[in-house]
Amino acid sequence: MTENKALLKPSRPVGIIGYGAYVPRYRLPANEVARIWVGGRVSGLPIKEKAVPGLDEDVVTMSLEAVRNALKRARIDPAEIRAVWIGSESHPYAVKPTSTIVAEAIGATPHIQAADMEFACKAGTEAMVMAMGLVGSGMARYAVAAGLDTAQGKPGDALEYTAAAGGAAFVIGPAEESLATLNAAYSYVTDTPDFWRREYQHYPEHGNRFTGEPAYFKHSTAAGKIMLEELGTKPSDYTWAIFHQPNAKFPQRVASLLGFTPEQIKPGLLSPVIGNTYAGAAIIGLTATLDVAKPGDRILMVSFGSGAGSDAFDITVTDKLLERRDKALKTQDYIARRTEIDYAMYARMRGKIAMK
Amino acid sequence: MEIPRHWRLRQQRYGLIGELCPHCDTKIFPPRDICPACGHEAKTSFAFSGRGEVFSFTTIYEAPTGFEETAPYTVALVKLEEGPMVTAQLTDLGDDKPEIGMPVEMITRRLHSDGDERGMLIYGYKFRPSMKAV
Amino acid sequence: MTEIIIAGIGQTSVGEHWNISLRSLALQAIQIAIQDSGGLKPQALYVGNMLAANISRQAHLGALLADFAGLTGIEAETVEAGGASGGAALRQGYLAIASGLVDVVLVVGAEKFTDVIGPDLEVALATTIDADYESIHGMTLTTQAALLAQRYMHENHIPVDGLAGFPLTAHANGAGNKNAMYRKAITLDDYLKADTVSDPLNLYDVAPNADGAAALMLTRRELLPKDFPHPIVRLAASTIASDTLSLAERNDLLWFAAAQASVEQAFQKASITREQVDLFEYYDAFSIFAAMSLEAAGFGPRGQGWKLAGDGSIARSGQLPCATQGGLKARGNPGGATGIYQAVEAVDQLRGQAGVNQIYGARTALIQCLGGPGSIAVTHILESIE
């Protein structure tokens, strides 16, 4: 078997025309989960707090806000969009696309591709690679790719501390209109049973102790390493880096394994204050990084989704970022909007109280 | 279940799409095809900015069937920047107290589910306190 | 023009009549009214009802009630105008007699609200507001009233107990009405301690939805029986006007334009002035409605109607007695029957048979019922003659 590690490069250069983030208002502190399930033992909590969606929010409404923010920066006619792809593991319908609702609401229908992606936490970056392909082939001028989740962990499970809500959206288009060019992508995927949720089940399961080494670390480091090798770049060539962030520790460890410094991942490291936003986790790190980046900055982003796989992206910021950055709310604006809730309110808001 | 009723209103509900009177420039919401100001036909579609302020509000504790899930909730009359008054819920108030004159912005949220958990989800405009950049 | 006489009145008590059906409730009121009229035979039946199709799964009340009352064969139909259904049915009766085509009309208002309660009743009531632009946002009739009250209190700088005089007056009068749902006076302290229903409205600002039926017999004066046993009360005016269904589309939120228009037309029609009104049965489904109705009828300046409740003007001994048998607040609000109760109560006053609640020397009564927040306003003026 030959190995084909060639990077995914579009035949015409593409980039990010507009980007937008969304984080809901409510926060559940991790020590509140600890109070309920482990007698308040707070040593080794994975994050400080996580973002919780309001009673009237779901992946449709959150995607819509992130996409609208991306469009405010892109400043294009929504009718020119030819695809709306939304990655999530918590689409509100099992059958009926989130993407059609979002596309209709932004005025992009009917001449579009629309579909929902699912690949655990990397469904959003998978949508981005598809958008790169559609635009990069010349088939379309603009495509929207988004990744958002309202993830749930089983009550009392380790995941309950971190499973959060939020995400980001991007308008992908020709490089010459971009605020950041998408130079290349590379995906590393295997069949790894680290984490899953069966149909009709509310909560996911972990496979053995696969979460770390054989799943997250293996795929993230492989994708990152191959990307650097194939490009002939080294960590110091990048101003910033973003890794999937299921908790505070994993992305910091993978950064150091690949040779990136804490400073490089700092703006994108949001899991301590918003939790693991699943399909939105890596890409909301990217929006937060774009919020502070300068023209010429180079960014490496590596997502990870259980099951398992990682998508790596090589990105360069252009000078168009400066004129568009302030056209919409920034990631930190949403993070600053914060109302703390207790576990009882969280249980109500997330439908954990049996009503029938 | 009332699928057609909600479906035919989807665009105005998702994005606060009203009408503009080509004769006297009045902005109209909800769409009514005849301009309430000058009486002429007004069918030009117009997307409202979604910015406005609270003209009046109240919190509902005894919700009608189909809305219990989110009760108590706040309903307001919102005076849009472009003129019309709109009835909608205020959401994402957190610990903020609603007040008359509060600047608000339109967002799209779940209004409710048409029927039980098997029914269609109805999305539409609500308003929240205007967010500011930090 | 011919004089239209209210020849017979009938009412049931208002309350939670779990053991009585809509048809039986209506029949009780009909029998009393026919008997009270000296046995006149109705040629047409107009039924005022708001929500039977929804709550009782029963539409087509004209045929049902004509049959049940042993009147099969006569003209019979339902009139619906939200909370103003009773008044609108009376208006149909007035038109039928005035046209000369019908000699004797039976008008019955009947409502059976308490077969459903809580969220199911709220959603049924909310079918009378704008489905696409109001109730879809979780709005109810009470929400509309609360939105008005919030803005009204804000613009007019009204203290938290500013509307208290309305329920206080209603309950004081309800105490003397044997058909009232609540027959107990309340204190300001009770009012101030009441739970909020929808801010700023509390429990006492909202009339209770109840069951009840009331009926009227109408005819021309020359058709009254020779031995007609009561002082004669005529319908001097009957008017109806409309405003926007949804609150948001009002040009002037704090003004009941339909209420004003219908009252002005009524004064004109009856050739009377405001000062000649001896009592006013307003539509106090919510205390804010009472305040705004007083203003719309011209009894107080805009934004000042609430003061009439605080200074005793609307008490039985005041300048303009209102809600003289308890109003909607204490008598109870049986939907499409409410407008007919108002007429029955006014006739009692004008005949001098209102018992402890009698307004002495009352000759002219103004009654008004509203559909929603004045989306429909029906006004009648009743006068005693001789």
Coordinates of C-alpha atoms in Angstrom, one line a residue, chain C:
Chain C
M1 CA -88.3 55.6 15.0
T2 CA -89.6 52.7 16.9
E3 CA -88.6 52.3 20.6
I4 CA -86.7 49.1 21.3
I5 CA -87.5 47.7 24.7
I6 CA -85.6 45.3 26.8
A7 CA -88.7 43.4 27.9
G8 CA -87.1 40.5 29.8
I9 CA -83.9 39.7 31.6
G10 CA -82.4 36.5 33.0
Q11 CA -79.1 35.4 34.4
T12 CA -77.5 32.5 36.2
S13 CA -75.0 32.9 38.9
V14 CA -71.4 33.3 37.7
G15 CA -68.8 30.8 38.8
E16 CA -67.4 27.3 38.3
H17 CA -70.4 25.4 37.2
W18 CA -68.8 22.0 36.7
N19 CA -72.1 20.1 36.9
I20 CA -74.0 22.3 34.4
S21 CA -73.5 22.0 30.6
L22 CA -73.4 25.0 28.3
R23 CA -76.8 24.3 27.0
S24 CA -78.4 23.9 30.4
L25 CA -76.8 27.1 31.6
A26 CA -78.1 28.9 28.6
L27 CA -81.6 27.4 29.1
Q28 CA -81.8 28.6 32.7
A29 CA -81.1 32.2 31.6
I30 CA -83.5 31.9 28.6
Q31 CA -86.4 30.6 30.8
I32 CA -86.0 33.4 33.3
A33 CA -85.8 36.1 30.6
I34 CA -88.9 34.8 28.7
Q35 CA -90.9 34.6 31.9
D36 CA -89.7 38.1 32.9
S37 CA -91.0 39.4 29.6
G38 CA -94.4 38.3 30.4
G39 CA -94.2 35.3 28.1
L40 CA -93.3 36.9 24.8
K41 CA -92.5 34.5 22.0
P42 CA -89.1 35.0 20.4
Q43 CA -88.9 34.9 16.6
A44 CA -85.1 35.0 16.5
L45 CA -82.2 33.9 18.7
Y46 CA -78.8 35.5 18.8
V47 CA -76.2 33.7 20.8
G48 CA -73.2 35.6 22.2
N49 CA -70.3 33.1 22.7
M50 CA -66.6 33.4 22.5
L51 CA -64.9 30.0 22.8
A52 CA -67.4 27.1 22.8
A53 CA -66.0 25.7 19.5
N54 CA -62.6 25.6 21.1
I55 CA -63.3 24.7 24.8
S56 CA -66.4 22.7 24.6
R57 CA -65.8 21.4 21.0
Q58 CA -69.2 22.8 20.2
A59 CA -69.9 25.3 17.5
H60 CA -73.4 25.9 15.9
L61 CA -74.9 27.1 19.1
G62 CA -77.9 28.8 17.4
A63 CA -79.4 25.4 16.4
L64 CA -78.4 23.8 19.6
L65 CA -79.8 26.4 22.0
A66 CA -83.0 27.1 19.9
D67 CA -83.7 23.4 20.0
F68 CA -82.8 22.9 23.7
A69 CA -85.1 25.9 24.6
G70 CA -88.0 24.4 22.7
L71 CA -87.8 27.1 20.0
T72 CA -86.9 24.9 17.0
G73 CA -87.9 26.6 13.8
I74 CA -86.9 30.1 14.7
E75 CA -84.0 32.1 13.2
A76 CA -80.9 31.3 15.3
E77 CA -77.2 32.0 15.0
T78 CA -74.0 32.7 17.0
V79 CA -72.3 36.1 17.1
E80 CA -68.6 36.1 17.9
A81 CA -66.5 39.2 18.6
G82 CA -64.0 37.9 21.2
G83 CA -64.7 39.3 24.6
A84 CA -67.3 41.6 23.1
S85 CA -69.4 38.7 21.7
G86 CA -72.3 39.4 24.1
G87 CA -72.5 43.0 23.2
A88 CA -72.3 42.1 19.6
A89 CA -75.2 39.6 19.9
L90 CA -77.2 42.3 21.6
R91 CA -76.4 44.6 18.7
Q92 CA -77.7 42.0 16.2
G93 CA -80.9 41.8 18.2
Y94 CA -81.2 45.6 18.1
L95 CA -80.7 45.6 14.4
A96 CA -83.2 42.9 13.8
I97 CA -86.0 44.7 15.7
A98 CA -85.0 48.1 14.3
S99 CA -85.2 46.8 10.8
G100 CA -88.8 45.9 11.3
L101 CA -88.2 42.4 10.1
V102 CA -88.4 40.8 13.5
D103 CA -90.8 41.6 16.3
V104 CA -89.4 39.7 19.3
V105 CA -85.7 38.7 19.7
L106 CA -84.1 36.5 22.3
V107 CA -80.4 37.3 22.9
V108 CA -78.5 34.9 25.1
G109 CA -74.8 35.1 26.1
A110 CA -73.4 31.8 27.4
E111 CA -69.9 30.7 28.1
K112 CA -68.4 27.7 29.8
F113 CA -64.8 28.5 30.4
T114 CA -64.0 26.2 33.3
D115 CA -64.2 22.9 31.5
V116 CA -60.5 23.6 30.8
I117 CA -58.1 25.3 33.1
G118 CA -54.5 26.7 33.2
P119 CA -52.4 26.5 30.1
D120 CA -55.3 25.0 28.0
L121 CA -57.6 27.9 28.9
E122 CA -54.8 30.4 28.2
V123 CA -54.2 29.0 24.8
A124 CA -58.0 29.0 24.0
L125 CA -58.3 32.6 25.1
A126 CA -55.3 33.5 23.0
T127 CA -57.1 32.4 19.9
T128 CA -58.9 35.8 20.0
I129 CA -55.6 37.6 19.5
D130 CA -53.4 37.7 16.4
A131 CA -52.3 34.1 15.8
D132 CA -49.4 34.9 13.4
Y133 CA -48.0 37.9 15.2
E134 CA -49.0 37.7 18.8
S135 CA -49.9 34.3 20.2
I136 CA -47.0 32.6 18.3
H137 CA -44.8 34.6 20.6
G138 CA -46.5 33.1 23.7
M139 CA -48.7 36.1 24.1
T140 CA -52.0 35.9 25.9
L141 CA -54.9 38.3 26.6
T142 CA -53.4 39.0 30.0
T143 CA -50.1 39.8 28.3
Q144 CA -51.7 42.4 26.1
A145 CA -53.3 44.0 29.2
A146 CA -50.0 43.9 31.0
L147 CA -48.1 45.5 28.1
L148 CA -50.7 48.3 28.2
A149 CA -50.5 48.7 31.9
Q150 CA -46.7 48.8 31.9
R151 CA -46.5 51.6 29.4
Y152 CA -49.5 53.4 30.9
M153 CA -48.0 53.4 34.3
H154 CA -44.6 54.5 32.9
E155 CA -45.9 57.4 30.8
N156 CA -48.3 58.7 33.5
H157 CA -46.1 58.1 36.5
I158 CA -48.6 56.0 38.3
P159 CA -47.8 54.5 41.7
V160 CA -47.9 50.7 42.2
D161 CA -51.4 51.0 43.8
G162 CA -52.6 53.4 41.2
L163 CA -55.1 50.9 39.7
A164 CA -56.1 49.3 43.0
G165 CA -59.3 51.4 43.1
F166 CA -60.8 49.4 40.3
P167 CA -60.8 46.0 42.0
L168 CA -61.6 47.5 45.3
T169 CA -64.8 49.1 43.9
A170 CA -65.7 46.0 42.0
H171 CA -65.4 43.7 45.0
A172 CA -67.3 46.2 47.3
N173 CA -70.2 46.0 44.8
G174 CA -69.8 42.3 44.1
A175 CA -70.5 41.7 47.8
G176 CA -74.1 42.8 47.2
N177 CA -74.8 40.8 44.1
K178 CA -76.1 37.3 44.8
N179 CA -75.0 36.2 41.3
A180 CA -71.5 37.4 41.6
M181 CA -68.6 35.0 41.7
Y182 CA -66.8 36.9 44.4
R183 CA -69.0 38.4 47.1
K184 CA -66.4 39.7 49.4
A185 CA -64.9 43.2 49.7
I186 CA -61.1 43.4 49.5
T187 CA -58.7 45.9 51.2
L188 CA -55.8 47.8 49.7
D189 CA -53.6 45.6 51.8
D190 CA -55.0 42.5 50.1
Y191 CA -54.3 44.2 46.7
L192 CA -50.7 45.0 47.6
K193 CA -50.0 41.5 48.8
A194 CA -51.4 39.7 45.8
D195 CA -49.2 37.6 43.6
T196 CA -48.0 39.1 40.3
V197 CA -49.8 37.5 37.3
S198 CA -48.0 39.4 34.5
D199 CA -46.1 42.5 35.8
P200 CA -47.4 45.0 36.6
L201 CA -50.7 43.2 36.9
N202 CA -51.5 41.2 40.0
L203 CA -54.2 38.7 40.7
Y204 CA -56.7 41.5 41.6
D205 CA -56.1 43.4 38.3
V206 CA -57.4 40.4 36.3
A207 CA -61.0 39.4 36.2
P208 CA -61.6 35.7 36.7
N209 CA -62.7 33.6 33.7
A210 CA -65.9 31.9 34.7
D211 CA -69.1 30.2 33.5
G212 CA -72.4 31.9 33.2
A213 CA -75.3 32.7 31.0
A214 CA -77.5 35.7 30.7
A215 CA -80.5 36.5 28.4
L216 CA -82.5 39.4 27.2
M217 CA -85.9 39.6 25.4
L218 CA -86.2 42.6 23.0
T219 CA -89.3 43.9 21.3
R220 CA -90.9 47.1 20.1
R221 CA -92.7 49.2 22.7
E222 CA -96.1 48.7 21.1
L223 CA -95.8 44.9 21.3
L224 CA -95.3 44.8 25.1
P225 CA -98.1 42.9 26.9
K226 CA -100.8 45.1 28.3
D227 CA -100.0 44.0 31.8
F228 CA -96.2 44.4 31.4
P229 CA -95.1 44.3 35.0
H230 CA -91.9 46.3 35.0
P231 CA -90.8 49.9 34.5
I232 CA -89.9 50.2 30.8
V233 CA -86.3 50.2 29.8
R234 CA -85.4 51.0 26.2
L235 CA -82.2 50.6 24.2
A236 CA -81.5 54.2 23.3
A237 CA -78.3 53.4 21.3
S238 CA -76.3 50.4 20.0
T239 CA -73.0 51.0 18.4
I240 CA -69.9 49.0 17.5
A241 CA -66.5 50.0 16.3
S242 CA -63.2 48.3 15.6
D243 CA -59.5 48.9 16.0
T244 CA -56.4 46.8 15.0
L245 CA -56.5 43.2 16.3
S246 CA -52.8 43.2 17.3
L247 CA -51.6 45.7 19.9
A248 CA -48.3 46.4 18.1
E249 CA -50.1 47.9 15.1
R250 CA -51.9 50.6 17.0
N251 CA -50.9 54.1 16.0
D252 CA -51.5 55.2 19.6
L253 CA -51.0 52.4 22.0
L254 CA -52.5 54.0 25.1
W255 CA -55.8 55.0 23.5
F256 CA -58.9 52.9 23.0
A257 CA -59.9 54.5 19.7
A258 CA -62.8 52.0 19.0
A259 CA -64.1 52.5 22.5
Q260 CA -64.1 56.3 22.0
A261 CA -65.8 56.0 18.6
S262 CA -68.5 53.7 19.8
V263 CA -69.3 55.9 22.9
E264 CA -69.4 59.1 20.9
Q265 CA -71.7 57.5 18.3
A266 CA -73.9 56.2 21.1
F267 CA -74.2 59.6 22.8
Q268 CA -75.2 61.1 19.5
K269 CA -77.6 58.3 18.7
A270 CA -79.3 58.6 22.1
S271 CA -79.2 62.4 22.0
I272 CA -77.7 62.6 25.5
T273 CA -74.6 64.1 27.0
R274 CA -71.9 62.4 29.0
E275 CA -73.3 64.2 32.1
Q276 CA -76.6 62.4 31.8
V277 CA -75.0 59.0 32.4
D278 CA -76.0 57.7 35.8
L279 CA -73.9 54.6 35.8
F280 CA -71.3 53.0 33.5
E281 CA -70.7 49.3 33.2
Y282 CA -67.3 49.3 31.7
Y283 CA -65.3 46.2 30.6
D284 CA -62.9 45.7 33.5
A285 CA -61.5 42.3 32.4
F286 CA -58.3 44.0 33.5
S287 CA -58.1 47.1 35.7
I288 CA -56.1 48.9 33.1
F289 CA -59.0 48.4 30.6
A290 CA -61.3 50.2 33.1
A291 CA -58.9 53.2 33.4
M292 CA -58.5 53.4 29.6
S293 CA -62.3 52.9 29.0
L294 CA -63.1 55.8 31.3
E295 CA -60.7 58.0 29.3
A296 CA -62.0 56.8 25.9
A297 CA -65.6 57.6 27.1
G298 CA -64.5 61.1 28.1
F299 CA -65.0 60.8 31.8
G300 CA -61.4 61.7 32.6
P301 CA -58.5 63.3 30.7
R302 CA -56.1 61.0 28.9
G303 CA -53.7 59.4 31.3
Q304 CA -55.9 60.4 34.3
G305 CA -58.7 57.8 34.2
W306 CA -57.1 55.8 37.0
K307 CA -57.6 58.7 39.4
L308 CA -61.4 58.2 39.2
A309 CA -60.9 54.9 40.9
G310 CA -58.8 56.3 43.7
D311 CA -61.0 59.4 44.5
G312 CA -64.3 57.6 44.9
S313 CA -65.9 58.9 41.7
I314 CA -66.7 55.4 40.5
A315 CA -68.2 54.1 43.8
R316 CA -71.9 53.7 44.1
S317 CA -72.1 57.0 45.9
G318 CA -69.8 58.7 43.5
Q319 CA -70.3 60.9 40.4
L320 CA -70.2 58.0 38.0
P321 CA -70.9 54.7 39.6
C322 CA -69.2 51.9 37.7
A323 CA -69.2 48.1 37.9
T324 CA -72.3 48.5 40.1
Q325 CA -72.9 44.8 40.5
G326 CA -69.2 43.9 40.8
G327 CA -68.1 44.3 37.2
L328 CA -66.1 41.6 35.5
K329 CA -63.7 41.6 38.4
A330 CA -66.1 40.5 41.1
R331 CA -69.1 39.2 39.2
G332 CA -66.8 37.2 37.1
N333 CA -66.0 37.2 33.3
P334 CA -68.0 34.6 31.5
G335 CA -66.7 35.6 28.0
G336 CA -69.5 35.9 25.5
A337 CA -72.1 36.2 28.3
T338 CA -70.4 39.2 29.8
G339 CA -71.9 41.8 27.6
I340 CA -75.4 40.4 28.3
Y341 CA -74.7 40.4 32.1
Q342 CA -73.9 44.1 31.8
A343 CA -77.3 44.7 30.1
V344 CA -79.2 42.6 32.6
E345 CA -77.5 44.5 35.5
A346 CA -78.2 47.9 34.0
V347 CA -81.8 47.0 33.5
D348 CA -82.0 45.9 37.1
Q349 CA -80.6 49.4 38.1
L350 CA -83.0 51.3 35.8
R351 CA -86.0 49.3 37.0
G352 CA -85.0 50.1 40.6
Q353 CA -84.6 46.4 41.4
A354 CA -80.9 46.3 42.1
G355 CA -81.3 45.6 45.8
V356 CA -78.5 46.8 48.1
N357 CA -76.5 47.9 45.0
Q358 CA -79.3 50.2 43.7
I359 CA -78.2 53.5 42.3
Y360 CA -81.1 55.7 43.3
G361 CA -82.8 57.6 40.6
A362 CA -80.7 56.0 37.9
R363 CA -82.4 56.7 34.5
T364 CA -79.5 56.3 32.0
A365 CA -76.9 53.6 31.9
L366 CA -73.9 53.3 29.6
I367 CA -72.6 49.8 29.0
Q368 CA -69.6 48.7 27.0
C369 CA -67.8 45.5 26.3
L370 CA -64.5 45.0 24.5
G371 CA -63.0 42.3 22.4
G372 CA -59.3 42.1 23.3
P373 CA -57.7 45.5 24.2
G374 CA -60.5 47.4 22.5
S375 CA -60.0 45.7 19.1
I376 CA -63.8 45.7 19.1
A377 CA -65.9 48.0 21.3
V378 CA -69.6 47.6 21.6
T379 CA -71.5 50.3 23.4
H380 CA -75.2 50.4 24.4
I381 CA -77.1 53.1 26.2
L382 CA -80.2 52.0 28.2
E383 CA -82.8 54.4 29.5
S384 CA -85.8 54.0 31.7
I385 CA -88.9 55.7 30.3
E386 CA -91.9 57.3 32.0

